[in-house]
Structure formats: structure tokens, C-alpha cells
Tab-separated table of N, CA and C in Angstrom:
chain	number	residue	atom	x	y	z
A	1	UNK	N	14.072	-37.215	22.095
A	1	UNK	CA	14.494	-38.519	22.499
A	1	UNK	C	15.506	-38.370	23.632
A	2	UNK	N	15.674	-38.775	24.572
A	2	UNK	CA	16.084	-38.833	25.832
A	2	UNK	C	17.715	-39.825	25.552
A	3	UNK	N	18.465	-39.244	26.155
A	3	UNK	CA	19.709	-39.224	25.471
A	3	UNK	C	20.499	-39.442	24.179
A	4	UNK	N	19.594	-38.784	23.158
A	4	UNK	CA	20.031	-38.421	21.842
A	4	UNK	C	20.850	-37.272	21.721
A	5	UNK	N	21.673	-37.510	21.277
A	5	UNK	CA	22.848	-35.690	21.041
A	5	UNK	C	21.786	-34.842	20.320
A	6	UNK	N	22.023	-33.142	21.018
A	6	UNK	CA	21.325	-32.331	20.985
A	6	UNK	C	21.364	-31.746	19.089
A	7	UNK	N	21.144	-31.661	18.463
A	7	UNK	CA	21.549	-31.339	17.103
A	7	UNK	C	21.665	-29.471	17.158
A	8	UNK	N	22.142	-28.904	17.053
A	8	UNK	CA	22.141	-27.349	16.949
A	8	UNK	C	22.792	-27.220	15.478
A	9	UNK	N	22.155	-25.811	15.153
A	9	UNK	CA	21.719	-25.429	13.638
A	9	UNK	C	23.190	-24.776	13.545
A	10	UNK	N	23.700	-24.982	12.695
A	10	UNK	CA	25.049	-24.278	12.042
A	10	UNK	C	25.354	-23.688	10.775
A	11	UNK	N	25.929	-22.550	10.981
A	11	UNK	CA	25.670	-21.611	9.706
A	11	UNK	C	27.099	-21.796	8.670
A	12	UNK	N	26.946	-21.982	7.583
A	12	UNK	CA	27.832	-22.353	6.890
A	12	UNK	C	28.651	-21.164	6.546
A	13	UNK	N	29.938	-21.097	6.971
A	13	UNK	CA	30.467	-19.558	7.143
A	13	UNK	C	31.072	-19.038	6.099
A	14	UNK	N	30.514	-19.706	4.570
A	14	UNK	CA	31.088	-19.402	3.118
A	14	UNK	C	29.652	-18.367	2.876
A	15	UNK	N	28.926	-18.972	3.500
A	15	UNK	CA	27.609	-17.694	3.002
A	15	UNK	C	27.807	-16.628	3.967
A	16	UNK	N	28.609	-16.565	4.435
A	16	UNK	CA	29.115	-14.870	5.011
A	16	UNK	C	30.134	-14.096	4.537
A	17	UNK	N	30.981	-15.116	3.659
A	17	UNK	CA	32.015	-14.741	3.513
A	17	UNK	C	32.206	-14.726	1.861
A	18	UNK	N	31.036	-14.612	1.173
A	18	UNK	CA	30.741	-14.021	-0.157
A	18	UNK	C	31.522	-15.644	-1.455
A	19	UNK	N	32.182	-16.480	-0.578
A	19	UNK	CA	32.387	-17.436	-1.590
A	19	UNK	C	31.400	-19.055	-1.447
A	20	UNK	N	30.285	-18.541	-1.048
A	20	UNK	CA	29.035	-19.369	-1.463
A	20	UNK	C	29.235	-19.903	-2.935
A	21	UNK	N	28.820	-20.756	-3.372
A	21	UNK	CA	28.380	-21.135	-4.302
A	21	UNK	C	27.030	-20.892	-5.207
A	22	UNK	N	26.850	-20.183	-5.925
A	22	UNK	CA	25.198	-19.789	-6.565
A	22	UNK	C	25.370	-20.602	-8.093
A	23	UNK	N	24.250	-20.813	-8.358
A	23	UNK	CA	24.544	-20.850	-10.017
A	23	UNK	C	24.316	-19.668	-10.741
A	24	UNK	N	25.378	-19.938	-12.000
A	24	UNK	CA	25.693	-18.824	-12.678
A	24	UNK	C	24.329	-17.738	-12.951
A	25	UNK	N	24.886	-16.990	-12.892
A	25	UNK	CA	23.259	-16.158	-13.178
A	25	UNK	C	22.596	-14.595	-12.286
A	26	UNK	N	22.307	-16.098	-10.925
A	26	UNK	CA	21.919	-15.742	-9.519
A	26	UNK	C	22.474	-14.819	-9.041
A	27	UNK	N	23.830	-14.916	-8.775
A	27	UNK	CA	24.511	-13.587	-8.322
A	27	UNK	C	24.797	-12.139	-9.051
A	28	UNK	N	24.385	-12.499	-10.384
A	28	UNK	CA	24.891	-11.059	-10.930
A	28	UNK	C	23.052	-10.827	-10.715
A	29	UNK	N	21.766	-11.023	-10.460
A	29	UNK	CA	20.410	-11.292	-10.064
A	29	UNK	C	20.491	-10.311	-9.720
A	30	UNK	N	21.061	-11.095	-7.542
A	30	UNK	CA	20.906	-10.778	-6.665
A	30	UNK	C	21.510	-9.195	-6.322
A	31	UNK	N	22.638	-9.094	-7.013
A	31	UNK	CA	23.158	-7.643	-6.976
A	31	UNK	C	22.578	-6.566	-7.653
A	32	UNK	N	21.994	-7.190	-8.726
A	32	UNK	CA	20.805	-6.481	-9.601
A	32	UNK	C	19.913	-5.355	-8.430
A	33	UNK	N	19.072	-6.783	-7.867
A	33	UNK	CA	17.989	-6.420	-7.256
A	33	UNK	C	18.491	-5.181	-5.835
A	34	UNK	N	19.671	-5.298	-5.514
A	34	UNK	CA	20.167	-4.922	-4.225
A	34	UNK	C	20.655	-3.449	-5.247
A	35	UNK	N	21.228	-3.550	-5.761
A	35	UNK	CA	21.611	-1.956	-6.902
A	35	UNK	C	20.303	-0.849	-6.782
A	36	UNK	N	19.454	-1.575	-6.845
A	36	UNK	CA	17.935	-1.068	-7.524
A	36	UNK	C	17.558	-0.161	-6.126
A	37	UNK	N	17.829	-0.773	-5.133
A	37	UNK	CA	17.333	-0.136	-3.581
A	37	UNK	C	18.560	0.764	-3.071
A	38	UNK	N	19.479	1.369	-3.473
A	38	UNK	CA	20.339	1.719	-3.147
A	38	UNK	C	20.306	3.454	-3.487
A	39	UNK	N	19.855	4.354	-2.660
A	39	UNK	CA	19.773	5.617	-2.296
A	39	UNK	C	20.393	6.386	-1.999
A	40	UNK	N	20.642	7.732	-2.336
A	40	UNK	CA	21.543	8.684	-1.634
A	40	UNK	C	20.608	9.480	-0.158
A	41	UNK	N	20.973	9.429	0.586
A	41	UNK	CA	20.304	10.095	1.871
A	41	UNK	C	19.563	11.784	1.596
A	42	UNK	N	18.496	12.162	1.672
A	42	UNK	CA	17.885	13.252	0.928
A	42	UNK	C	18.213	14.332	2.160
A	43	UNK	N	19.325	14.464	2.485
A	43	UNK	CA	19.382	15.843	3.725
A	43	UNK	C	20.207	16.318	3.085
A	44	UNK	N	20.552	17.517	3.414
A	44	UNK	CA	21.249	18.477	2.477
A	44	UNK	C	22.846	18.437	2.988
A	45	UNK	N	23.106	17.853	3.852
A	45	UNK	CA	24.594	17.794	4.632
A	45	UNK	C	24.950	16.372	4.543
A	46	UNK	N	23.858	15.395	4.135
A	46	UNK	CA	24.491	14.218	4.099
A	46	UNK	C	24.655	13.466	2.724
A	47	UNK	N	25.681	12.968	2.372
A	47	UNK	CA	25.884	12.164	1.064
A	47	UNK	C	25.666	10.492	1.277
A	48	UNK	N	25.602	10.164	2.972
A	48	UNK	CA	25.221	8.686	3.044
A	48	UNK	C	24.480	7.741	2.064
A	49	UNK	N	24.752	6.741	1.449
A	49	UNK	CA	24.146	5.874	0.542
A	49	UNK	C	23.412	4.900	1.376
A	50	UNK	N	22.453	3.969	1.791
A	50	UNK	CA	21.592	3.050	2.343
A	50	UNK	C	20.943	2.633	1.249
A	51	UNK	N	20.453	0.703	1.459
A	51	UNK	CA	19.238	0.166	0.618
A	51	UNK	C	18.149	0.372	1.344
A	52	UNK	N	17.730	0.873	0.553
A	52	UNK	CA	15.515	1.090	0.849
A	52	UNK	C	14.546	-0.497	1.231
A	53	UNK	N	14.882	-0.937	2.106
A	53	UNK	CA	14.415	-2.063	2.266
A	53	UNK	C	12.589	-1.869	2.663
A	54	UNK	N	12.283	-0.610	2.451
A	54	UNK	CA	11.462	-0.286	2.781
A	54	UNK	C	9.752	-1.250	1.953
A	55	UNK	N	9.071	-1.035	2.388
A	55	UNK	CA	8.118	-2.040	1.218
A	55	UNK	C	7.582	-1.484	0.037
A	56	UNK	N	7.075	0.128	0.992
A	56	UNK	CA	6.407	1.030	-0.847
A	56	UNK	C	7.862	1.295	-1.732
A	57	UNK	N	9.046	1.277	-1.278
A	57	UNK	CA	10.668	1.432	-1.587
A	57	UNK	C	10.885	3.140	-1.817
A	58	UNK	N	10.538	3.719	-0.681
A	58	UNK	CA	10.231	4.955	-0.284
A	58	UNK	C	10.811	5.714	0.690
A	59	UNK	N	11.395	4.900	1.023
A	59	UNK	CA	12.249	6.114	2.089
A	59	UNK	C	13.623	6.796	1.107
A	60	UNK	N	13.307	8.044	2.195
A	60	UNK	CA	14.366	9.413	2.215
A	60	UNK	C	15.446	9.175	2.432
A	61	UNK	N	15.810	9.362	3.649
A	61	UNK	CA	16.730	9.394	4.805
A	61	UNK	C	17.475	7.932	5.015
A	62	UNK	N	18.829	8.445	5.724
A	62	UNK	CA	19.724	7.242	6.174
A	62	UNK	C	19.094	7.115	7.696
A	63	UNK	N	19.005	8.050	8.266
A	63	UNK	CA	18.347	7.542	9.319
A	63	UNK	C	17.545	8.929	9.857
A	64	UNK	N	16.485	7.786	10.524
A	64	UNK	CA	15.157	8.943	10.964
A	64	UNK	C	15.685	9.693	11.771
A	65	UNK	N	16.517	8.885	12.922
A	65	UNK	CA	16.371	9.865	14.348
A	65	UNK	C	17.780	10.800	13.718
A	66	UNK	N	18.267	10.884	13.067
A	66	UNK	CA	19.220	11.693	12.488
A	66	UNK	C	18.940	12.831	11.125
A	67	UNK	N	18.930	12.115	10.081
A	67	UNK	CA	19.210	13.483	9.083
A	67	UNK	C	17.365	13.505	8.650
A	68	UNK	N	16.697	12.554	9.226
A	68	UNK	CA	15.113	13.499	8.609
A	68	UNK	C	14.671	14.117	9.814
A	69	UNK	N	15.181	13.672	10.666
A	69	UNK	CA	14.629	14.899	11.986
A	69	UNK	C	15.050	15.927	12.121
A	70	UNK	N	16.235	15.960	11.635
A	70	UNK	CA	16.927	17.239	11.408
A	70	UNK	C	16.202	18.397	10.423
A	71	UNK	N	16.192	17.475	9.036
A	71	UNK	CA	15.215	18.295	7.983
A	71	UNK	C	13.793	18.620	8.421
A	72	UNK	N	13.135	17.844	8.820
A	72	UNK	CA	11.678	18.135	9.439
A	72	UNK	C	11.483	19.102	10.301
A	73	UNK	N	12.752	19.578	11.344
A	73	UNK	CA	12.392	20.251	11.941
A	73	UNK	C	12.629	21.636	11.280
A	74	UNK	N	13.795	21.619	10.396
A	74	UNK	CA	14.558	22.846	9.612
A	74	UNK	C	13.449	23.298	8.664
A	75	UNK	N	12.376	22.594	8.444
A	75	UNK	CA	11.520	22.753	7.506
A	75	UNK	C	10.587	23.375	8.446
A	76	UNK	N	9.891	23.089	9.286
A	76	UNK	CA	8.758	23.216	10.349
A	76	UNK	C	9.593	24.984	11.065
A	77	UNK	N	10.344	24.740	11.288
A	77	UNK	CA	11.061	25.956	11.500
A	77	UNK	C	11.000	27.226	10.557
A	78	UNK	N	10.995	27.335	9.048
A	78	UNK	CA	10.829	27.864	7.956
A	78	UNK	C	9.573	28.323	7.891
A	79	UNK	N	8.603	27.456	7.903
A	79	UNK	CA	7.168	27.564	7.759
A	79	UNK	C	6.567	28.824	8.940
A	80	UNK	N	7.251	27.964	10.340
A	80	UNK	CA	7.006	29.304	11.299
A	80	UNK	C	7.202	30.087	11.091
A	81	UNK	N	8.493	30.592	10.738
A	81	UNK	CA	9.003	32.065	10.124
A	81	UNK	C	7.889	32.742	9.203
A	82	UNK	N	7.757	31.828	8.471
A	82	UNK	CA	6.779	32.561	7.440
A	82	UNK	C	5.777	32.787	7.834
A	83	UNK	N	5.242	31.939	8.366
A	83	UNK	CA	3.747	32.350	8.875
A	83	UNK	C	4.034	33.713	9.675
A	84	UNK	N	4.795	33.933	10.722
A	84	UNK	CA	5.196	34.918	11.680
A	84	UNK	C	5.134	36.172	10.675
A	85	UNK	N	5.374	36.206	9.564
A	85	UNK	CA	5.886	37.153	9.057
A	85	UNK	C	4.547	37.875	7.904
A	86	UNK	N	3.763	36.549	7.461
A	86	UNK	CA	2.438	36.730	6.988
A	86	UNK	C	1.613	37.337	7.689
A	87	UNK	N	1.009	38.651	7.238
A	87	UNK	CA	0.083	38.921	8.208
A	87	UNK	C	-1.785	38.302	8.233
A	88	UNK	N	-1.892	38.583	9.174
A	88	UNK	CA	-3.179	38.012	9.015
A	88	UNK	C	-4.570	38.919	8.570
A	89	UNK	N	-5.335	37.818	8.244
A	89	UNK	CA	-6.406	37.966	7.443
A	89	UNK	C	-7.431	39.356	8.643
């Protein structure tokens, strides 16, 4: 509508700031469900915790380009060795 005030969407800044209102219940739920995805990072140098937001709820690692690339390669590295060291058929 042609000079109607523009309406813009506004975020209610209690749902950022953890004193939302839920009914009773909901929130001890929601922390439930968020507990459940909550991982220790599978590299051997890192103790990082992350939620698995993942869909199969399957991931390793806190982060790819960091501690599983690290392991993947430390692993791939191992394997060479061995093979190097296996003799052949």
C-alpha cells in the first residue's frame, strides 16, 4: 500500500537472553534434547565439546578443516608406513 508505514520484523530480545517465557516442562525438554547431541571431539589432542547437529547424529570432530584433517591425514600417513614396510607379494 503506497504510503503505509513499512512494518519490519523484530526480534524479541528475551528469546536471546534465556528469560523467554516457556511453559513448564518445555525447557527442561529442550535441554534434554540439546544434552543428547553434545560430543567430545574424537582427535587425540582435542577435548573440545560441540552439538552434533548433524542428521544421521554422527559426526566426530569439532571441526573438519581442523582436528579430522589432522587425524585423517595422521592415519593415511600410518598406513603408508606400513605398506612401505610390507613387502610385496
Amino acid at each position: 500500500m503506497p504510503g503505509a508505514p513499512r512494518r519490519t520484523q523484530q526480534h524479541d530480545p528475551a528469546l536471546f537472553h534465556g528469560s523467554a517465557c516457556l511453559p513448564e516442562g518445555h525447557c527442561q525438554r529442550l535441554l534434554t534434547l540439546v544434552i543428547r547431541r553434545v560430543r567430545v571431539c574424537g582427535a587425540d589432542e582435542c577435548a573440545l565439546r560441540f552439538v552434533d547437529r548433524s542428521p544421521a547424529r554422527n559426526r566426530r570432530w569439532c571441526s573438519m578443516s581442523r582436528c579430522a584433517n589432522r587425524t585423517k591425514v595422521r592415519l593415511h600417513q600410518a598406513r603408508a608406513r606400513q605398506s612401505e614396510h610390507t613387502p610385496a607379494d
